[in-house]
Short mmCIF file of C-alpha atoms in Angstrom, two decimals:
data_model
loop_
_atom_site.label_atom_id
_atom_site.label_comp_id
_atom_site.label_asym_id
_atom_site.label_seq_id
_atom_site.Cartn_x
_atom_site.Cartn_y
_atom_site.Cartn_z
CA ALA A 1 10.88 -0.63 32.53
CA ILE A 2 12.48 -0.14 29.14
CA VAL A 3 12.49 -2.44 26.12
CA SER A 4 16.02 -2.40 24.68
CA THR A 5 17.59 -3.89 21.61
CA ALA A 6 21.13 -4.77 20.63
CA SER A 7 21.13 -1.74 18.34
CA GLY A 8 20.80 0.48 21.40
CA GLY A 9 17.24 1.69 20.78
CA SER A 10 14.59 1.60 23.46
CA CYS A 11 10.99 2.51 24.19
CA PRO A 12 8.80 2.67 27.29
CA SER A 13 7.41 -0.78 28.07
CA ARG A 14 4.03 -0.16 29.63
CA GLY A 15 2.79 -3.27 27.79
CA LEU A 16 5.22 -5.69 29.46
CA GLY A 17 2.80 -6.94 32.07
CA GLY A 18 3.54 -9.38 34.85
CA ALA A 19 1.71 -12.23 33.11
CA MET A 20 4.74 -13.00 30.92
CA PHE A 21 7.21 -13.21 33.78
CA PHE A 22 7.34 -16.12 36.20
CA HIS A 23 9.45 -17.01 39.23
CA LEU A 24 9.92 -20.78 39.02
CA GLU A 25 11.62 -23.53 40.96
CA MET A 26 13.75 -25.49 38.51
CA GLU A 27 16.17 -28.43 38.45
CA ARG A 28 19.18 -29.32 36.37
CA ALA A 29 21.88 -31.97 36.63
CA LEU A 30 25.44 -30.70 36.32
CA ILE A 31 28.25 -33.07 35.36
CA VAL A 32 31.72 -32.28 36.70
CA PRO A 33 34.76 -34.19 35.38
CA PRO A 34 37.27 -35.54 37.93
CA LYS A 35 39.91 -32.94 36.98
CA ASP A 36 37.56 -30.14 38.18
CA MET A 37 36.90 -31.70 41.60
CA ARG A 38 38.48 -29.40 44.15
CA LYS A 39 38.02 -27.75 47.51
CA ASN A 40 35.76 -24.92 46.26
CA ILE A 41 33.31 -27.20 44.42
CA LYS A 42 30.32 -25.11 45.56
CA ASP A 43 31.69 -22.03 43.78
CA LEU A 44 32.37 -24.09 40.65
CA LEU A 45 28.81 -25.48 40.66
CA ARG A 46 27.27 -22.03 41.16
CA SER A 47 29.25 -20.43 38.32
CA LYS A 48 28.67 -23.40 35.98
CA LEU A 49 24.91 -23.28 36.63
CA LEU A 50 24.72 -19.53 35.99
CA LYS A 51 26.69 -19.85 32.72
CA LEU A 52 24.51 -22.72 31.50
CA VAL A 53 21.06 -21.42 32.29
CA GLU A 54 21.02 -17.60 32.38
CA GLY A 55 20.19 -16.29 28.92
CA SER A 56 19.12 -19.70 27.63
CA CYS A 57 15.82 -20.67 26.05
CA SER A 58 13.69 -23.62 27.01
CA ARG A 59 10.57 -24.68 25.13
CA ARG A 60 8.91 -25.58 28.41
CA TYR A 61 9.88 -22.54 30.51
CA GLY A 62 10.76 -19.81 28.02
CA TYR A 63 13.75 -17.46 28.29
CA ILE A 64 15.63 -17.74 31.58
CA ILE A 65 16.46 -14.19 32.62
CA ALA A 66 18.18 -14.72 35.95
CA VAL A 67 18.82 -17.29 38.65
CA THR A 68 17.60 -15.79 41.93
CA ASN A 69 18.45 -18.57 44.38
CA ILE A 70 20.40 -21.82 44.42
CA ASP A 71 19.44 -24.52 46.95
CA GLU A 72 22.67 -24.80 48.97
CA GLU A 73 21.49 -27.90 50.86
CA HIS A 74 22.16 -30.34 48.02
CA LEU A 75 25.27 -28.78 46.49
CA THR A 76 27.62 -31.46 47.78
CA HIS A 77 25.45 -34.53 47.07
CA GLY A 78 26.95 -35.76 43.80
CA ARG A 79 26.84 -39.24 42.27
CA ILE A 80 30.00 -40.70 40.75
CA GLY A 81 29.49 -42.21 37.31
CA GLU A 82 30.86 -45.69 36.82
CA GLY A 83 33.72 -45.94 34.37
CA THR A 84 34.09 -42.18 33.79
CA GLY A 85 34.62 -40.78 37.26
CA ASP A 86 32.38 -37.84 36.33
CA VAL A 87 30.27 -36.58 39.22
CA THR A 88 26.63 -35.63 38.59
CA PHE A 89 25.18 -33.00 40.91
CA PRO A 90 21.40 -32.47 41.01
CA MET A 91 20.91 -28.70 41.24
CA LYS A 92 17.71 -27.05 42.46
CA TYR A 93 17.32 -23.34 41.87
CA ASN A 94 14.81 -20.54 41.42
CA ALA A 95 14.81 -18.40 38.30
CA ILE A 96 12.89 -15.55 36.69
CA VAL A 97 11.68 -16.56 33.23
CA PHE A 98 10.01 -14.70 30.37
CA LYS A 99 7.38 -16.65 28.43
CA PRO A 100 4.77 -14.77 26.42
CA PHE A 101 1.48 -16.40 25.44
CA ARG A 102 -1.17 -15.92 22.75
CA ASN A 103 -3.36 -12.83 23.04
CA GLU A 104 -0.98 -10.96 25.34
CA VAL A 105 -0.27 -7.33 24.52
CA ILE A 106 3.35 -6.21 24.48
CA ASP A 107 5.35 -3.12 23.55
CA ALA A 108 8.19 -3.68 21.08
CA LEU A 109 10.76 -1.78 19.08
CA VAL A 110 10.95 -2.13 15.28
CA THR A 111 14.51 -3.40 14.78
CA GLU A 112 14.95 -3.87 11.05
CA ALA A 113 14.11 -1.99 7.89
CA VAL A 114 10.42 -2.29 7.01
CA THR A 115 9.53 -4.30 3.88
CA LYS A 116 6.29 -4.62 1.92
CA GLU A 117 5.71 -7.95 3.72
CA GLY A 118 5.74 -6.36 7.18
CA PHE A 119 8.31 -5.65 9.88
CA PHE A 120 10.33 -7.28 12.66
CA ALA A 121 10.35 -5.92 16.20
CA LYS A 122 11.90 -7.01 19.50
CA ALA A 123 10.65 -7.02 23.07
CA GLY A 124 13.58 -8.20 25.16
CA PRO A 125 14.55 -11.65 23.85
CA LEU A 126 11.31 -12.04 21.86
CA GLU A 127 11.56 -11.46 18.09
CA ILE A 128 8.18 -10.44 16.66
CA PHE A 129 6.97 -10.34 13.06
CA VAL A 130 3.96 -8.24 12.06
CA SER A 131 2.68 -8.98 8.56
CA TYR A 132 1.06 -6.28 6.43
CA LYS A 133 -2.08 -8.43 6.67
CA ASN A 134 -2.12 -7.86 10.45
CA MET A 135 -2.03 -4.07 10.16
CA PRO A 136 -4.97 -1.67 9.93
CA SER A 137 -6.31 -1.24 6.40
CA ASP A 138 -5.25 2.44 6.33
CA MET A 139 -1.53 1.47 6.66
CA LYS A 140 0.13 1.56 3.24
CA PHE A 141 3.68 0.61 2.34
CA ASP A 142 5.72 3.51 0.93
CA ASP A 143 8.95 2.41 -0.73
CA ASN A 144 9.58 5.87 -2.20
CA THR A 145 10.88 7.10 1.15
CA VAL A 146 14.31 6.37 2.56
CA PRO A 147 14.08 4.22 4.59
CA PRO A 148 10.86 2.53 3.40
CA LEU A 149 7.95 2.66 5.84
CA PHE A 150 4.28 2.00 6.44
CA ILE A 151 2.21 5.16 6.70
CA GLY A 152 -1.36 5.44 7.90
CA ASP A 153 -4.09 8.05 7.97
CA GLY A 154 -3.07 10.99 10.11
CA GLY A 155 0.62 10.55 9.30
CA VAL A 156 1.27 7.59 11.62
CA LYS A 157 4.55 5.97 10.49
CA VAL A 158 6.08 2.56 11.17
CA GLN A 159 9.79 2.38 10.40
CA LYS A 160 13.00 1.22 12.08
CA ASP A 161 13.24 2.36 15.75
CA THR A 162 9.47 2.96 16.05
CA CYS A 163 7.82 1.74 19.27
CA VAL A 164 4.68 -0.31 18.64
CA ARG A 165 2.12 -2.01 20.86
CA VAL A 166 1.12 -5.40 19.43
CA LYS A 167 -0.99 -8.40 20.37
CA ILE A 168 0.68 -11.80 20.11
CA LEU A 169 -1.08 -14.23 17.77
CA ASN A 170 1.31 -17.17 18.04
CA THR A 171 4.68 -18.02 19.60
CA ARG A 172 7.49 -20.45 18.93
CA ILE A 173 10.30 -21.18 21.35
CA ASP A 174 13.32 -23.22 20.28
CA ALA A 175 17.08 -23.34 20.75
CA ASP A 176 17.49 -20.31 18.43
CA GLY A 177 15.33 -18.15 20.67
CA MET A 178 11.78 -16.90 21.01
CA HIS A 179 9.69 -15.89 18.02
CA ALA A 180 6.15 -14.54 17.66
CA VAL A 181 3.68 -13.42 15.03
CA ALA A 182 1.62 -10.43 16.14
CA THR A 183 -1.00 -7.92 15.04
CA PHE A 184 -1.76 -4.29 15.68
CA LYS A 185 -5.06 -4.30 13.83
CA GLU A 186 -7.19 -3.97 16.99
CA ASP A 187 -8.17 -1.06 19.21
CA TYR A 188 -5.45 0.40 21.46
CA LEU A 189 -2.67 -1.24 19.44
CA GLY A 190 -0.25 0.43 17.03
CA VAL A 191 2.44 3.09 17.22
CA ILE A 192 3.05 4.43 20.73
#
């Protein structure tokens, strides 16, 4: 597997273990207005569900990567709303989700210029911040280089497009996406 970013960079993802990925059974109600009721309602419901859930973030489930199966049995059992004519369809489906937890180790790609405060990295949809306080004591910020970077004993450098292995300290999932604070101060973490 490869960790990719919007900027096109990537790094090997040996740290993306199976513990962050789940295959879940999920439910969602879809509302269809009367003007959209037609012969191929099943196709409409499938496409509407995929558009709504794939690539979305849920605090409870994490980032929904892909819908793998839609329960066809209940696709035509809608309830008509009084007064509006809208039809509500209860949808059951299976999806692959990505939800990292505290203390998990993950490989990420540094995506922005490094500052004296630390750096931002991405692992799929997860945006990670590593503070200078969560780096080994030998890592020093060097703003005399272009671009600025952290450099450690032995010439180890952290700058934009560097692959790093980090341990997640805390996560936050909201409508804007997934965010984490991480460290690479421990053994077996750091530049890979």
